[in-house]
Short mmCIF file of C-alpha atoms in Angstrom, two decimals:
data_model
loop_
_atom_site.label_atom_id
_atom_site.label_comp_id
_atom_site.label_asym_id
_atom_site.label_seq_id
_atom_site.Cartn_x
_atom_site.Cartn_y
_atom_site.Cartn_z
CA SER A 1 61.87 98.00 85.90
CA PHE A 2 65.46 99.13 85.34
CA LEU A 3 64.91 102.71 86.54
CA TYR A 4 66.11 102.44 90.11
CA ALA A 5 69.28 103.35 91.94
CA GLY A 6 71.91 100.64 91.85
CA CYS A 7 75.51 99.68 91.19
CA GLY A 8 75.32 99.69 87.39
CA TYR A 9 73.93 97.61 84.54
CA GLY A 10 75.75 95.00 82.50
CA GLY A 11 75.04 92.09 80.21
CA SER A 12 75.31 92.01 76.44
CA CYS A 13 72.30 94.10 75.38
CA PHE A 14 72.34 97.44 77.20
CA PRO A 15 76.06 98.23 76.74
CA LYS A 16 76.05 97.04 73.12
CA ASP A 17 72.83 98.88 72.23
CA VAL A 18 73.97 102.18 73.74
CA GLN A 19 77.28 101.97 71.87
CA ALA A 20 75.52 101.03 68.62
CA LEU A 21 73.14 103.99 68.90
CA GLU A 22 76.05 106.32 69.53
CA ARG A 23 77.94 105.00 66.48
CA THR A 24 74.84 105.33 64.30
CA ALA A 25 74.36 108.91 65.42
CA ARG A 26 77.98 109.80 64.67
CA ALA A 27 77.74 108.14 61.24
CA ASN A 28 74.85 110.49 60.51
CA GLY A 29 76.66 113.59 61.70
CA GLN A 30 74.98 113.75 65.09
CA GLU A 31 76.48 113.73 68.55
CA LEU A 32 74.09 112.31 71.14
CA LEU A 33 75.67 113.51 74.36
CA ILE A 34 73.03 111.76 76.42
CA LEU A 35 74.34 108.38 75.27
CA ARG A 36 77.87 109.29 76.32
CA ALA A 37 76.45 110.36 79.65
CA VAL A 38 74.61 107.04 80.02
CA GLU A 39 77.87 105.14 79.56
CA ALA A 40 79.84 107.45 81.83
CA VAL A 41 77.30 107.33 84.64
CA ASN A 42 76.95 103.57 84.40
CA ASP A 43 80.72 103.13 84.56
CA ARG A 44 80.80 105.39 87.61
CA GLN A 45 77.99 103.47 89.31
CA LYS A 46 80.01 100.27 89.05
CA HIS A 47 82.58 101.89 91.36
CA VAL A 48 80.10 103.20 93.95
CA LEU A 49 80.18 100.12 96.17
CA GLY A 50 83.96 100.04 96.18
CA GLY A 51 84.01 103.70 97.16
CA LYS A 52 81.59 103.12 100.01
CA ILE A 53 83.67 100.22 101.29
CA VAL A 54 86.85 102.32 101.20
CA SER A 55 85.07 105.16 103.02
CA ARG A 56 84.05 102.74 105.76
CA PHE A 57 87.18 100.58 106.08
CA GLY A 58 89.99 102.73 104.64
CA GLU A 59 92.14 102.74 101.51
CA ASP A 60 94.22 99.73 102.55
CA LEU A 61 92.00 96.65 102.72
CA ALA A 62 94.78 94.13 103.34
CA GLY A 63 93.50 91.56 105.81
CA ARG A 64 89.87 92.51 105.21
CA HIS A 65 87.41 89.90 104.03
CA PHE A 66 84.15 90.63 102.22
CA ALA A 67 81.17 88.42 101.41
CA ILE A 68 79.65 89.13 98.00
CA TRP A 69 76.12 87.99 97.18
CA GLY A 70 75.29 88.07 93.48
CA LEU A 71 77.72 87.80 90.57
CA ALA A 72 75.59 87.74 87.40
CA PHE A 73 74.72 91.13 85.89
CA LYS A 74 71.06 90.61 86.82
CA PRO A 75 68.95 87.93 88.55
CA ASN A 76 67.66 84.83 86.77
CA THR A 77 70.68 84.50 84.50
CA ASP A 78 74.25 83.26 84.65
CA ASP A 79 75.48 86.02 82.32
CA MET A 80 78.69 87.59 83.66
CA ARG A 81 79.29 89.94 80.73
CA GLU A 82 79.92 93.50 81.93
CA ALA A 83 78.75 92.46 85.42
CA SER A 84 79.24 94.99 88.21
CA SER A 85 80.55 92.23 90.46
CA ARG A 86 83.67 91.90 88.31
CA VAL A 87 84.53 95.57 88.77
CA LEU A 88 83.96 95.39 92.53
CA ILE A 89 85.99 92.21 92.98
CA ALA A 90 88.88 93.71 91.01
CA GLU A 91 88.82 96.84 93.18
CA LEU A 92 88.75 94.91 96.45
CA LEU A 93 91.51 92.51 95.45
CA ALA A 94 93.68 95.39 94.19
CA ARG A 95 93.45 96.91 97.67
CA GLY A 96 94.53 93.66 99.32
CA ALA A 97 91.17 92.28 100.44
CA SER A 98 89.90 88.74 100.03
CA VAL A 99 86.36 87.88 98.95
CA ALA A 100 83.94 85.01 99.40
CA VAL A 101 81.38 84.98 96.60
CA HIS A 102 78.03 83.32 95.98
CA ASP A 103 75.44 83.41 93.21
CA PRO A 104 72.41 81.08 93.02
CA VAL A 105 72.96 80.31 89.31
CA ALA A 106 76.13 81.88 87.94
CA MET A 107 78.87 80.08 89.88
CA PRO A 108 80.26 78.03 86.94
CA GLU A 109 80.24 81.04 84.63
CA ALA A 110 81.68 83.25 87.39
CA ARG A 111 84.59 80.86 87.86
CA ARG A 112 85.37 81.11 84.15
CA ALA A 113 84.97 84.88 83.97
CA LEU A 114 87.05 85.59 87.06
CA ALA A 115 89.73 83.13 85.97
CA LEU A 116 90.09 85.23 82.81
CA ASP A 117 90.03 88.51 84.73
CA PHE A 118 92.88 87.41 87.00
CA ALA A 119 94.82 85.13 84.66
CA ALA A 120 97.84 87.43 84.97
CA ASP A 121 97.56 87.72 88.76
CA PRO A 122 97.27 84.27 90.36
CA ALA A 123 97.99 85.71 93.81
CA ALA A 124 94.87 87.86 93.57
CA ALA A 125 92.83 84.98 92.13
CA ALA A 126 93.78 82.91 95.17
CA ARG A 127 91.95 85.41 97.38
CA ILE A 128 88.59 84.55 95.79
CA ARG A 129 86.64 81.84 97.58
CA PHE A 130 83.63 80.38 95.76
CA CYS A 131 80.84 79.39 98.16
CA ASP A 132 77.93 77.02 97.61
CA SER A 133 75.57 78.97 99.88
CA PRO A 134 74.96 82.59 100.91
CA THR A 135 75.69 81.80 104.55
CA GLY A 136 78.93 80.07 103.62
CA ALA A 137 80.20 83.35 102.20
CA LEU A 138 79.38 85.25 105.39
CA GLU A 139 81.70 83.43 107.77
CA GLU A 140 84.19 85.85 109.35
CA ALA A 141 83.52 88.52 106.72
CA ASP A 142 83.97 92.16 107.67
CA ALA A 143 80.84 93.04 105.68
CA LEU A 144 78.25 91.69 103.27
CA VAL A 145 78.06 93.29 99.82
CA ILE A 146 74.94 92.67 97.72
CA VAL A 147 75.53 93.16 93.99
CA THR A 148 72.65 91.28 92.29
CA GLU A 149 69.03 91.46 93.45
CA TRP A 150 68.22 87.77 93.54
CA LYS A 151 64.91 86.97 95.24
CA ALA A 152 66.74 84.55 97.54
CA PHE A 153 68.65 87.48 99.06
CA ARG A 154 65.60 89.56 99.97
CA SER A 155 64.68 87.84 103.24
CA PRO A 156 67.83 86.65 105.01
CA ASP A 157 67.93 85.58 108.63
CA PHE A 158 69.45 88.74 110.08
CA GLY A 159 70.12 87.06 113.41
CA GLN A 160 72.22 84.41 111.67
CA LEU A 161 73.83 87.05 109.47
CA LYS A 162 74.96 89.03 112.52
CA THR A 163 76.35 85.89 114.11
CA LEU A 164 78.41 84.93 111.06
CA LEU A 165 79.78 88.36 110.14
CA LYS A 166 82.65 89.89 112.12
CA THR A 167 80.71 93.15 112.10
CA PRO A 168 77.04 93.53 111.09
CA VAL A 169 77.61 95.75 108.05
CA ILE A 170 75.74 95.54 104.73
CA PHE A 171 76.56 97.37 101.52
CA ASP A 172 73.40 97.01 99.46
CA GLY A 173 74.07 97.69 95.78
CA ARG A 174 70.41 97.15 94.85
CA ASN A 175 68.58 98.74 97.82
CA LEU A 176 66.87 95.49 98.76
CA PHE A 177 66.32 96.59 102.34
CA GLU A 178 64.89 99.61 104.13
CA PRO A 179 67.41 101.52 106.27
CA ASP A 180 65.03 101.86 109.23
CA ALA A 181 64.46 98.12 109.27
CA MET A 182 68.21 97.52 109.23
CA VAL A 183 68.75 99.82 112.22
CA ALA A 184 66.01 97.95 114.06
CA ALA A 185 67.77 94.68 113.24
CA GLY A 186 71.07 96.02 114.58
CA VAL A 187 72.74 96.24 111.18
CA GLU A 188 74.88 99.09 109.82
CA TYR A 189 73.43 99.73 106.38
CA HIS A 190 74.86 101.44 103.30
CA GLY A 191 72.49 101.71 100.33
CA ILE A 192 72.73 103.46 96.96
CA GLY A 193 71.46 107.00 96.42
CA ARG A 194 70.17 107.28 99.97
CA SER A 195 71.08 110.43 101.84
CA VAL A 196 71.24 108.89 105.29
CA LEU A 197 73.93 106.43 106.32
CA THR A 198 72.48 104.39 109.16
CA ARG A 199 74.60 102.82 111.86
CA ALA A 200 73.33 100.42 114.45
CA GLY A 201 73.54 101.42 118.09
#
């Protein structure tokens, strides 16, 4: 169930297990290049959404505002360890953007994790708004970015979404939606590992 295109894995198990296997191999005189590749590709995938956003909106994101749905490293947990959302938020804030974030379960843990991430940069931390609902995060956002594939995010009201967003743009880090359906709904859609970038209109 983990073998699908996305914006990277996290948590405590996968990263730790891959590193442990690599250390065990080295201790026995073996070099398992595939494990290095797994880590390298996963690290790269965590930057894919940020790259897509920069390609769409430009290098300087000052004054831009992004809604982020999903903070935990996977659905049905509040675990923020190695979560892709933390990498994305750091990239967006470093480029001057502000973010409004929502997760159905992980909000308390996300507050703690992000407070640690930005302890040395209170000005950046001030550009994170924690929202109690998915729609609350959408208000006046330049785009919606989906990072965790929570079931609650799979069937949004696209009419309401288009009303709340400044521009109807979705960056889907988990490929929850079909591009053709997004075009039909009047949404500009950016998925992961999909060759066609669809734009409404």
